[in-house]
GROMACS .gro file of C-alpha atoms in nm:
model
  223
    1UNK     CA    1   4.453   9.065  15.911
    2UNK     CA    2   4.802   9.261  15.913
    3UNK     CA    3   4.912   8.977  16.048
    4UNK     CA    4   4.817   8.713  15.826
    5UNK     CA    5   4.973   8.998  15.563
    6UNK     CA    6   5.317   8.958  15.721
    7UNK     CA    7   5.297   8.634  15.720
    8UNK     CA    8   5.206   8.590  15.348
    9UNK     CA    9   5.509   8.853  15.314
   10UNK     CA   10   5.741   8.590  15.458
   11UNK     CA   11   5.626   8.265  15.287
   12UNK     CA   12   5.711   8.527  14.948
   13UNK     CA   13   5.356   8.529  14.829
   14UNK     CA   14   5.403   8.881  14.734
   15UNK     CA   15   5.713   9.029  14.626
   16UNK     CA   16   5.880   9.369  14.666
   17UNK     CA   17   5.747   9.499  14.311
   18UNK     CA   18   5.403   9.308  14.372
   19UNK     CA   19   5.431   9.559  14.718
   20UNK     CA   20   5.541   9.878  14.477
   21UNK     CA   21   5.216   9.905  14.264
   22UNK     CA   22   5.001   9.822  14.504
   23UNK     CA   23   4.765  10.035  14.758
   24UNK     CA   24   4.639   9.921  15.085
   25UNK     CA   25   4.265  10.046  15.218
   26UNK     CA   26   4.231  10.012  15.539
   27UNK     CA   27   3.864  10.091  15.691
   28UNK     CA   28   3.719  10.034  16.026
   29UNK     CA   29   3.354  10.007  15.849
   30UNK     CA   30   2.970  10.123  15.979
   31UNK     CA   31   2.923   9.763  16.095
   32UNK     CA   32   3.237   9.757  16.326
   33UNK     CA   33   3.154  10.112  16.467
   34UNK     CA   34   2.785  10.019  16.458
   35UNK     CA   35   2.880   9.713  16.723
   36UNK     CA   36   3.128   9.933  16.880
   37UNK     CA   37   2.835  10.199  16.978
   38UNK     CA   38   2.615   9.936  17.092
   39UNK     CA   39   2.893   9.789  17.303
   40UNK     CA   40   2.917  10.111  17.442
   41UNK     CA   41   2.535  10.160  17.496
   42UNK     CA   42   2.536   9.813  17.707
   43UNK     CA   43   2.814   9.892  17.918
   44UNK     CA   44   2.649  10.214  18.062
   45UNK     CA   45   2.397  10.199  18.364
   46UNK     CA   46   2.099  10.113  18.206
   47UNK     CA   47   1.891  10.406  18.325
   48UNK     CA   48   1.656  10.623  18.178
   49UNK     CA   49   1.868  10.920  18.246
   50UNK     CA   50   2.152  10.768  18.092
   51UNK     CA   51   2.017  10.692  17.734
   52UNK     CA   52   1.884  11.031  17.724
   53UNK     CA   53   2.228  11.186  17.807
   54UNK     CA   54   2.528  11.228  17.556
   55UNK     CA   55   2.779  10.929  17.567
   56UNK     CA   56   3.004  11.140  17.714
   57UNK     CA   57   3.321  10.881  17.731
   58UNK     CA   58   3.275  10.766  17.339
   59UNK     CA   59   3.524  11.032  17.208
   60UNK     CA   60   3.790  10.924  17.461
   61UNK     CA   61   3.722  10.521  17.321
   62UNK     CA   62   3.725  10.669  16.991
   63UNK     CA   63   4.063  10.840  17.054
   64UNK     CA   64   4.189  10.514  17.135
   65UNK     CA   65   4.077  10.325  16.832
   66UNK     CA   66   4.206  10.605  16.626
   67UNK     CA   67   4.510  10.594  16.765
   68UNK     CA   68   4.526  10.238  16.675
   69UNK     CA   69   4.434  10.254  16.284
   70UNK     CA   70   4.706  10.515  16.298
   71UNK     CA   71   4.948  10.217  16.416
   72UNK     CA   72   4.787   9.982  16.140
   73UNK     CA   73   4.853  10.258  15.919
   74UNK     CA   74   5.226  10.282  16.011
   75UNK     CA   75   5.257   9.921  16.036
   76UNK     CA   76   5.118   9.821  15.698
   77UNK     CA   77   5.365  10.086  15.536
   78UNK     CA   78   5.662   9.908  15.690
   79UNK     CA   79   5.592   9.614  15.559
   80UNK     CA   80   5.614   9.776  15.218
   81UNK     CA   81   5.312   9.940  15.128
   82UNK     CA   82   5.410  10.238  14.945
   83UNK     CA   83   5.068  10.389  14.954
   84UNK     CA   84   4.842  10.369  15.206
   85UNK     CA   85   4.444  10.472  15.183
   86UNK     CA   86   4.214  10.538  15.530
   87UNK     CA   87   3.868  10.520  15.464
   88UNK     CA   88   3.652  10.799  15.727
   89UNK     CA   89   3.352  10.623  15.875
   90UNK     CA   90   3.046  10.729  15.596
   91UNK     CA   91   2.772  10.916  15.720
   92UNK     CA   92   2.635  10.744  15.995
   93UNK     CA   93   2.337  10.905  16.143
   94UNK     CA   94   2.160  10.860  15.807
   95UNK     CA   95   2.167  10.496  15.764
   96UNK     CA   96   1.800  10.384  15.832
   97UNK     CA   97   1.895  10.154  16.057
   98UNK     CA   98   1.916  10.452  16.298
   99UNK     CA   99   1.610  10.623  16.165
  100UNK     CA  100   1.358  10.501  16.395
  101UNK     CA  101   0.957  10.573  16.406
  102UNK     CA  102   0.773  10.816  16.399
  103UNK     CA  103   1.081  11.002  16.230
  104UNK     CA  104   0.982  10.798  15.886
  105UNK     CA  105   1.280  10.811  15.754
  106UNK     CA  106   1.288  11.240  15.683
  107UNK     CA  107   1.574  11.316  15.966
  108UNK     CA  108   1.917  11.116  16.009
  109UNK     CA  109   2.027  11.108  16.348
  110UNK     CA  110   2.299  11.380  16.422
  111UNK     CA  111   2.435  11.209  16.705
  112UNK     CA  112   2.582  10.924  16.534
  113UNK     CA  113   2.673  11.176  16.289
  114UNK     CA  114   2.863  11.393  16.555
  115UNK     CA  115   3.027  11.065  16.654
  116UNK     CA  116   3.107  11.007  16.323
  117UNK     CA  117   3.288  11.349  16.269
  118UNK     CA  118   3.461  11.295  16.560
  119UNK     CA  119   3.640  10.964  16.446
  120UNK     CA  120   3.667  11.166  16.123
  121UNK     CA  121   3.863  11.450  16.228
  122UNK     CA  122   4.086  11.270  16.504
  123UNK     CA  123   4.173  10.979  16.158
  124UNK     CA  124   4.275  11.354  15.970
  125UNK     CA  125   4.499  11.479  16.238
  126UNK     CA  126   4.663  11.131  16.270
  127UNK     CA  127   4.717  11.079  15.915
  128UNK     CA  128   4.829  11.436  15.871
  129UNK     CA  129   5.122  11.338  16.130
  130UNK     CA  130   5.230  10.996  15.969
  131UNK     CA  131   5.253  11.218  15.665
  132UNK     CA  132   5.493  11.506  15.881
  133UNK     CA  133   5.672  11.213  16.047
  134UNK     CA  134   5.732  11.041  15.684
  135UNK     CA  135   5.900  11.355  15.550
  136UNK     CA  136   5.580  11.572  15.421
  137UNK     CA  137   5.521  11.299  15.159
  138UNK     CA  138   5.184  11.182  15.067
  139UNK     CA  139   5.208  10.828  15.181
  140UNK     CA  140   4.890  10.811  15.378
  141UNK     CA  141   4.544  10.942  15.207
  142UNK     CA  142   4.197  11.022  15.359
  143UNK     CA  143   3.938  10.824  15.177
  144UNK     CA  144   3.672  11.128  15.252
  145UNK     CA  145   3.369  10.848  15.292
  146UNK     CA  146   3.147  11.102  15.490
  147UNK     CA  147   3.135  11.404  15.287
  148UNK     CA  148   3.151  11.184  14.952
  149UNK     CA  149   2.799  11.024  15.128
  150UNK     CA  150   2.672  11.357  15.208
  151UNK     CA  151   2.712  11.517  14.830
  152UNK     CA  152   2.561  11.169  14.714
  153UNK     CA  153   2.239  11.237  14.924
  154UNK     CA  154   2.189  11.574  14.822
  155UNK     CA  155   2.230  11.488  14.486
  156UNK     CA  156   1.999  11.248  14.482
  157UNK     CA  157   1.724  11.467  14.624
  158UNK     CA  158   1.759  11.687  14.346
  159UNK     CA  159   1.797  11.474  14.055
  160UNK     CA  160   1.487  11.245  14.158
  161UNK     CA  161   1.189  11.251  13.967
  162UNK     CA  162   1.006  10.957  14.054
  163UNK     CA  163   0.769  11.026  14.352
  164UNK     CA  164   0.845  10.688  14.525
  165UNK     CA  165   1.233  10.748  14.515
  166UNK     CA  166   1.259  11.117  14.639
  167UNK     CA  167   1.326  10.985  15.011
  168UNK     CA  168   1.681  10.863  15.019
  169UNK     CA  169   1.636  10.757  15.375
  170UNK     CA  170   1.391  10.543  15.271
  171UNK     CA  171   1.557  10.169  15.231
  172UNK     CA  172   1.420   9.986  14.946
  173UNK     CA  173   1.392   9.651  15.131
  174UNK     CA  174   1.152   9.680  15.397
  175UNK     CA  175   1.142   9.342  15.481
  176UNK     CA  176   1.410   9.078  15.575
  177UNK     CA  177   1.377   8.684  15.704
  178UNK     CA  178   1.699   8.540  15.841
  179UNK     CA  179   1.842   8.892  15.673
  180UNK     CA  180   1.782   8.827  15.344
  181UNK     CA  181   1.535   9.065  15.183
  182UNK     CA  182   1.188   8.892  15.104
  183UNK     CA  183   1.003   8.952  14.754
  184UNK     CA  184   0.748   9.094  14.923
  185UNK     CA  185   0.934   9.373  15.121
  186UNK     CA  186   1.161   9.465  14.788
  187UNK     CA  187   1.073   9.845  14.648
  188UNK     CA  188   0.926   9.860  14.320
  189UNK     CA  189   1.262  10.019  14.158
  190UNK     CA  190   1.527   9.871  14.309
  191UNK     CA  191   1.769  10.034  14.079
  192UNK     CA  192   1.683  10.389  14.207
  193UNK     CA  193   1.646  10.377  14.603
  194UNK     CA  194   2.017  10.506  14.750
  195UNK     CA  195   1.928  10.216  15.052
  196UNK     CA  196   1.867   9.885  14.992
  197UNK     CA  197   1.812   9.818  15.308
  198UNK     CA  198   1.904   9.968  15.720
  199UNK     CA  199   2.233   9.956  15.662
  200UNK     CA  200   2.359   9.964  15.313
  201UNK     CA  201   2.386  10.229  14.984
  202UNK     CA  202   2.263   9.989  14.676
  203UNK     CA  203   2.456   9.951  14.403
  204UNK     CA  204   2.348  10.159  14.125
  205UNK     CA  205   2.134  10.425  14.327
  206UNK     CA  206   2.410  10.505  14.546
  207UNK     CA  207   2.769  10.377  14.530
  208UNK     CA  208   2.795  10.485  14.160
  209UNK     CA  209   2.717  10.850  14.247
  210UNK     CA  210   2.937  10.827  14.575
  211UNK     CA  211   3.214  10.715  14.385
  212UNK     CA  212   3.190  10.988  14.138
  213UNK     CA  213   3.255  11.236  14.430
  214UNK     CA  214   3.510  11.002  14.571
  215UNK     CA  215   3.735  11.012  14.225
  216UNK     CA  216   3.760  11.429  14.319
  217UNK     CA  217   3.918  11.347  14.664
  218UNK     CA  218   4.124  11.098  14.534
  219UNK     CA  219   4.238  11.357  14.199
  220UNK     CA  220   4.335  11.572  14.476
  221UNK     CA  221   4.567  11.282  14.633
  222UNK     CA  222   4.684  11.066  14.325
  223UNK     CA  223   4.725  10.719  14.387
   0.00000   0.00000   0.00000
């Protein structure tokens, strides 16, 4: 994609001032890291003692792929980018998708969380040093994804009133054929569930309140 940028750059798509006011977000995403994970699960010795044990190489694969973004990062400011906006990976353990029986969708899965963090806190320390390396200006921002996700939830236990929407694990479509969410499997208030389904907030029961907590990181790092 940065590539296709710089290329777009060069036929003068975009100009220098069209570069000025504008911000890049750059975001790895659940689904990428989701794949990534499996990847990882596949490639081990598929042994019972080995998907009981922590993945213990995934921090030094994440290292890499942070190190990476951090060159995006750089890259994409280069070009002209005056501001540029990482998102963290969002709280991963508690997407249903990793909620699996008998759990019933009560506990998220720390692991993936841990995993998560990790990424998290290696993407802070890298930013942190484009930022020293750029003269202590405040070129790069953390897009604070996880904790943002985390408020949301707890919010959302607290505010609900309707018996059928106090779960926020609990993704509103239960049902999917060729991953599109049947009638039938649809919640009966769509509106309030904070999952549509295993893998993403909704709309209106989630992403509105996470981006109310998102607008205080970003207050704290004006655009």
């Amino acid at each position: 994609m940065i590539d296709r940028f710089e290329q777009l750059l060069k036929e003068n798509v975009y100009s220098q001032r069209d570069l000025d006011n504008s911000v890049a977000l750059v975001s790895t995403g659940a689904n990428v890291t989701l794949i990534i994970q499996l990847l990882w699960f596949l490639l081990e010795p598929m042994t019972i003692h080995s998907i009981l044990r922590p993945r213990k190489g995934l921090p030094a694969f994440t290292e890499g792929l942070v190190n990476q973004l951090a060159a995006d990062l750089q890259r994409i400011n280069l070009l002209g980018v005056k501001k540029v906006v990482a998102a963290t990976l969002p709280l991963l353990g508690c997407l249903p998708i990793h909620i699996i029986p008998p759990n019933t969708y009560q506990n998220c899965d720390e692991e993936y969380n841990k995993n998560a963090k990790i990424h998290n806190q290696l993407l802070q320390k890298a930013v942190e040093k484009l930022n020293t390396d750029d003269g202590n200006k405040s070129t790069f921002v953390i897009l604070d994804l996880y904790n943002a996700m985390v408020s949301a939830i707890d919010q959302f236990r607290q505010n609900a009133t309707n018996t059928a929407c106090k779960n926020p694990l609990q993704p509103c479509c239960s049902k999917t054929v060729e991953y599109i969410c049947s009638a039938e499997g649809l919640c009966s208030s769509p509106k309030s569930s904070f999952f549509f389904d295993l893998a993403h907030p909704s709309d209106n029961g989630a992403w509105n309140v996470i981006y109310s907590f998102l607008q205080v990181n970003l207050r704290f790092h004006p655009l």
